[in-house]
CSV table of C-alpha atoms and ligand atoms in Angstrom, one decimal:
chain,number,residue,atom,x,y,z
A,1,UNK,CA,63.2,-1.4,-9.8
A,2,UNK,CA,66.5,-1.5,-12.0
A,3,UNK,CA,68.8,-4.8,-11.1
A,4,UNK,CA,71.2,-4.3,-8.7
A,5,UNK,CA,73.2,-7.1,-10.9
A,6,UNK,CA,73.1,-8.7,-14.3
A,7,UNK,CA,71.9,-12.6,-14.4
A,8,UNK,CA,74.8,-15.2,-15.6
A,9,UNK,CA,73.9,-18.2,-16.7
A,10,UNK,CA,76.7,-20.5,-16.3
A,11,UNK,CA,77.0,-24.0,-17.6
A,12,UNK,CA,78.0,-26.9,-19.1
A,13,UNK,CA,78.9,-30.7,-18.4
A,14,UNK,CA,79.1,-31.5,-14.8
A,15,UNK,CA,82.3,-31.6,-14.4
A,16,UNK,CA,83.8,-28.6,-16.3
A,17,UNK,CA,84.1,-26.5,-13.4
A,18,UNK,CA,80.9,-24.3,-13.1
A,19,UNK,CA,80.7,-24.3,-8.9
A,20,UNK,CA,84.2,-23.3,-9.0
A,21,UNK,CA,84.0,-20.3,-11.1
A,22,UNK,CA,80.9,-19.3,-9.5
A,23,UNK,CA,82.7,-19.4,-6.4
A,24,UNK,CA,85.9,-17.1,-7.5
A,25,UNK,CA,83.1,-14.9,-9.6
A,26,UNK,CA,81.4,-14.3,-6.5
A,27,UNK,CA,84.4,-13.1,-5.0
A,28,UNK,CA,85.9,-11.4,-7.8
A,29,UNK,CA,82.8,-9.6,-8.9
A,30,UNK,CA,82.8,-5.4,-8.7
A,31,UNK,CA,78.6,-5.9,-8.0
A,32,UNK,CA,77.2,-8.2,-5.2
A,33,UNK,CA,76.5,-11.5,-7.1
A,34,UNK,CA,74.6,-14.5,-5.5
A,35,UNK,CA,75.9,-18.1,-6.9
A,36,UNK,CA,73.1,-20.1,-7.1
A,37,UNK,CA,73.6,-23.9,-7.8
A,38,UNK,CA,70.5,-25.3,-9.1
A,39,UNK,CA,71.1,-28.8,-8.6
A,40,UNK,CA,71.6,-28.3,-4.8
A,41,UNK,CA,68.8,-25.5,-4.8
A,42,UNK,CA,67.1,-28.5,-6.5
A,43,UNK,CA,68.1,-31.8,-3.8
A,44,UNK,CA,67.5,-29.3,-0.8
A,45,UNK,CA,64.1,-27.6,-1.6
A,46,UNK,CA,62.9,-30.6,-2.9
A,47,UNK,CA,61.5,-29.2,-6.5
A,48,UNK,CA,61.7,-32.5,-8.0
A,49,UNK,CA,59.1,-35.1,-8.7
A,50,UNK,CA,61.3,-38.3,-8.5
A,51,UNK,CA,64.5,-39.8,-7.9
A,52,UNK,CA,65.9,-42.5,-10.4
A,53,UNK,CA,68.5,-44.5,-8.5
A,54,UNK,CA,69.9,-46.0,-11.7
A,55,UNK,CA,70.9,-42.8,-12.6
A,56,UNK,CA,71.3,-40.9,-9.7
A,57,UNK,CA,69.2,-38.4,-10.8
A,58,UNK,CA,66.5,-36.4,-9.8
A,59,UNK,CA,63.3,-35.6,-12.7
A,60,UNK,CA,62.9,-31.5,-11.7
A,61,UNK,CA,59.9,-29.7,-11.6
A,62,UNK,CA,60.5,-27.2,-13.6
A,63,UNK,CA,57.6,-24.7,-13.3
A,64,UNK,CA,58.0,-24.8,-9.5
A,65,UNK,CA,62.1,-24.2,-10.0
A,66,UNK,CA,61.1,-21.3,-12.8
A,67,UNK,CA,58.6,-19.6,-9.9
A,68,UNK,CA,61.1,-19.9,-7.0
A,69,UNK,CA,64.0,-18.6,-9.4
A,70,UNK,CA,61.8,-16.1,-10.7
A,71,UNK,CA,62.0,-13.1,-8.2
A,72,UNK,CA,65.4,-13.9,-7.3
A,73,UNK,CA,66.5,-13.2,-11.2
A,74,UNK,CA,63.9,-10.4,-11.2
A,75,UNK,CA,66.2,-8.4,-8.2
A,76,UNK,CA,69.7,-9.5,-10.3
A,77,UNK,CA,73.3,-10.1,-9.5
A,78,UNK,CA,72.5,-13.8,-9.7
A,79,UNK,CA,74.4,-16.6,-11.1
A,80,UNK,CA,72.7,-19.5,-12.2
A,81,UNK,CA,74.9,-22.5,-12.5
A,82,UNK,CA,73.6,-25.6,-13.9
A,83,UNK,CA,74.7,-27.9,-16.5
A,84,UNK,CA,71.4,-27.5,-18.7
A,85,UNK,CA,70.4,-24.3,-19.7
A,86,UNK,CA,67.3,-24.5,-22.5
A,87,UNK,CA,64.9,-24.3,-18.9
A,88,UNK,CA,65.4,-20.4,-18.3
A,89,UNK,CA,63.2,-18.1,-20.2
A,90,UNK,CA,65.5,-16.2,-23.0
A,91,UNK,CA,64.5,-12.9,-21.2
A,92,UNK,CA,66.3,-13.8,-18.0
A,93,UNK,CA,70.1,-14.1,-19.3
A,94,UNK,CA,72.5,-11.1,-20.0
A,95,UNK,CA,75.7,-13.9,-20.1
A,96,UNK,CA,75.7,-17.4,-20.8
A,97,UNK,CA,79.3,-19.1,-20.0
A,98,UNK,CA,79.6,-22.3,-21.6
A,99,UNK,CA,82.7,-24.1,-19.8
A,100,UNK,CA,84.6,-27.2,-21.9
A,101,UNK,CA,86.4,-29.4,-20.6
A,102,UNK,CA,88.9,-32.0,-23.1
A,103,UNK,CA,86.8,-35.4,-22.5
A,104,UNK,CA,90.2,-37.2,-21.0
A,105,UNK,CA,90.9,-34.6,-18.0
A,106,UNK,CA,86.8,-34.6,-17.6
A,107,UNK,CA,86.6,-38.3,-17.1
A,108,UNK,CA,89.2,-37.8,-14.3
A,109,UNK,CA,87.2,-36.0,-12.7
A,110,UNK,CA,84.4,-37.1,-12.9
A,111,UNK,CA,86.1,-40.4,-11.7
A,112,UNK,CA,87.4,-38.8,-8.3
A,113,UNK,CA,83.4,-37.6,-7.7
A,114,UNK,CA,82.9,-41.4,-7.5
A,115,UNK,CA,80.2,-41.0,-10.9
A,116,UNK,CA,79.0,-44.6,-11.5
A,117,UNK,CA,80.7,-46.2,-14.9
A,118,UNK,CA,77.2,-45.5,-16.7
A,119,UNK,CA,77.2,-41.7,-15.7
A,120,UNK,CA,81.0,-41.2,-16.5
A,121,UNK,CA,80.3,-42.1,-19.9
A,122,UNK,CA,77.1,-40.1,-20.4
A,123,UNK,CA,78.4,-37.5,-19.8
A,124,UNK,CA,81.6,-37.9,-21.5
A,125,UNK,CA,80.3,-38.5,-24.3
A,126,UNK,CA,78.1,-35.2,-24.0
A,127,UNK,CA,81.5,-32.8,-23.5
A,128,UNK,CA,82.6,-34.5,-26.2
A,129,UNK,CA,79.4,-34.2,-28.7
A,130,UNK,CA,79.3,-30.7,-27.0
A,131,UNK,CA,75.7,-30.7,-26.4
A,132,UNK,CA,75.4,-28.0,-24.0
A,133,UNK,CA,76.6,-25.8,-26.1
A,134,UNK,CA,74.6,-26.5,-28.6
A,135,UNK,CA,71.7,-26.5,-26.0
A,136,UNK,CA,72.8,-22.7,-25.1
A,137,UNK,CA,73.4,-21.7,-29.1
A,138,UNK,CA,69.8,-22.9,-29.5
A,139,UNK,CA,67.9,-21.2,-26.3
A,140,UNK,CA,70.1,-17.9,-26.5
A,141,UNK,CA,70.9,-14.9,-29.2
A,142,UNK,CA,74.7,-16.2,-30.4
A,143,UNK,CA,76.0,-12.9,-28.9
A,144,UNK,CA,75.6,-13.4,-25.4
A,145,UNK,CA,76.7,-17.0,-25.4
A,146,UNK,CA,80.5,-17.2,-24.3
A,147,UNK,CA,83.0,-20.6,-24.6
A,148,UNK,CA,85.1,-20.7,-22.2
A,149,UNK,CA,87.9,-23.8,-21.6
A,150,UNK,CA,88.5,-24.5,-18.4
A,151,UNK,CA,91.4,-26.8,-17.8
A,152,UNK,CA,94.0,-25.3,-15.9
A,153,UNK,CA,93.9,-23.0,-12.7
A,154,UNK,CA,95.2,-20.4,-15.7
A,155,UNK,CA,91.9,-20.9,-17.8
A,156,UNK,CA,90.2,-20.5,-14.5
A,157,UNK,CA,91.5,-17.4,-13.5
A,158,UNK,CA,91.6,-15.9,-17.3
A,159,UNK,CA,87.9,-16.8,-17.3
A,160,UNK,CA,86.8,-15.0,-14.3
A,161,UNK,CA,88.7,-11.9,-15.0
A,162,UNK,CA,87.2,-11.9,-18.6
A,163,UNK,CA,83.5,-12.2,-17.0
A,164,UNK,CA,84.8,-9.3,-14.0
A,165,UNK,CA,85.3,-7.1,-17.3
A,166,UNK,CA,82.4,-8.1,-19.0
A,167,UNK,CA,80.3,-7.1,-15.5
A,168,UNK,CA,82.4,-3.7,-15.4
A,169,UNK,CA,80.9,-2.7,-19.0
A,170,UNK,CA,77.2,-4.1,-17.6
A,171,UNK,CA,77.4,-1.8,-15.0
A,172,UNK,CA,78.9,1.0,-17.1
A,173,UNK,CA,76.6,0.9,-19.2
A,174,UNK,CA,73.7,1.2,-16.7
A,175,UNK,CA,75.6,4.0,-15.0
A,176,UNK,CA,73.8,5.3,-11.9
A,177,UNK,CA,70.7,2.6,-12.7
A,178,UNK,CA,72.8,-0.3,-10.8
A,179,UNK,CA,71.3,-0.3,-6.9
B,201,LIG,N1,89.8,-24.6,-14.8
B,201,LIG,C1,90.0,-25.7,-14.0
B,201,LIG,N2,91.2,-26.3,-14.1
B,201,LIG,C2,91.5,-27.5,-13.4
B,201,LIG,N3,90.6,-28.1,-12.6
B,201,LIG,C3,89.4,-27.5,-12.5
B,201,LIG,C4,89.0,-26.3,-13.2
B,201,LIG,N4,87.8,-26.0,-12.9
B,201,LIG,C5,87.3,-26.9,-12.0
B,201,LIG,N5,88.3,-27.8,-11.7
B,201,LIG,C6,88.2,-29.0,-10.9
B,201,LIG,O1,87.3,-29.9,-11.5
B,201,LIG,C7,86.4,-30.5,-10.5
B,201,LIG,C8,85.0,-30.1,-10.8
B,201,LIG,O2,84.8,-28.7,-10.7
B,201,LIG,P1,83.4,-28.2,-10.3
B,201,LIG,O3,83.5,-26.7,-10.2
B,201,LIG,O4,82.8,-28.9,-9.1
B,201,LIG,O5,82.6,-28.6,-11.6
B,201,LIG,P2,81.0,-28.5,-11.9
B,201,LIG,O6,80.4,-27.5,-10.9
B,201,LIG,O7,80.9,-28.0,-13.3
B,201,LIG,O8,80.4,-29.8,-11.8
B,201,LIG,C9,86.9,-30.0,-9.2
B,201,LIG,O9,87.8,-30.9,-8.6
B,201,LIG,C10,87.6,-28.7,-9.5
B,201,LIG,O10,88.7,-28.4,-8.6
């Protein structure tokens, strides 16, 4: 059965501004696209194997995420937002957005979530080391892995068009394929 979508993979540092794109995407979007956030999927189904209270953070079960996921990437028009990325099987992504945030306006943010001290600067200090792009870089092929800043309700809105063209070529290119 041909996708009635194609599967975006949409990450980078909590923070950045993944749930809102997904959310404007969703809207936006020329084919029906279902924004999955995999760290609520994650809390709510329970497909996790422990809680660290220090951290505030759960240890996933992968393999039980990756067989839940799995037929709901299989049908398409999915986005998967989630600030790691090197989990999903290369097969599964036609776009992975990396958002960026500058570290300074991050913090901020991260600040108003009410992150503790600890988790503020973890992940600070990833933006600013960039690691989930380098995550992406290293689990994807280089040309399907798209940069995007995202610090302005301009970049926001720039973003998400560039993504609603990106789709219209997708679904071009599969002409009458695309249920
Ligand atoms: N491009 C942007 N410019 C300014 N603020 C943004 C942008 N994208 C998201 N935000 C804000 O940053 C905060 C985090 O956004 P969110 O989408 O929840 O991030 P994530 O899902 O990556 O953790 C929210 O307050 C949101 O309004």
């Amino acid at each position: 059965m041909s996708p009635k979508g194609p599967v975006i993979i949409l990450t980078g540092t909590p923070g950045t501004g993944k749930s809102t794109h997904a959310q404007l995407l969703v809207e936006e979007s020329p084919v029906p696209l279902t924004h999955i956030n995999v760290g609520e999927w994650v809390k709510e189904k329970g497909w996790f194997t422990e809680f660290d209270q220090e951290w505030q953070s759960y240890t996933v079960d992968e393999d039980k995420l990756l067989d839940e996921l799995e037929p709901l990437v299989a049908e398409g028009g999915v986005i998967l937002d989630w600030h790691t990325c090197e989990v999903f099987p290369e097969r599964w992504a036609d776009l992975v957005v990396v958002l960026r945030c500058d570290h300074s306006q991050l913090w901020e943010r991260l600040e108003k979530r009410n992150y503790a001290l600890k988790k503020i600067q973890e992940n600070n200090e990833a933006e600013i080391m960039q690691v989930v792009l380098e995550e992406a870089r290293s689990s994807y092929p280089t040309e399907i892995v798209v940069e995007l800043t995202s610090q302005s309700m301009e970049d926001l809105e720039a973003n998400v068009a560039r993504i609603v063209e990106w789709i219209v070529v997708w679904k071009t290119e599969r002409g009458s394929d695309v249920s």
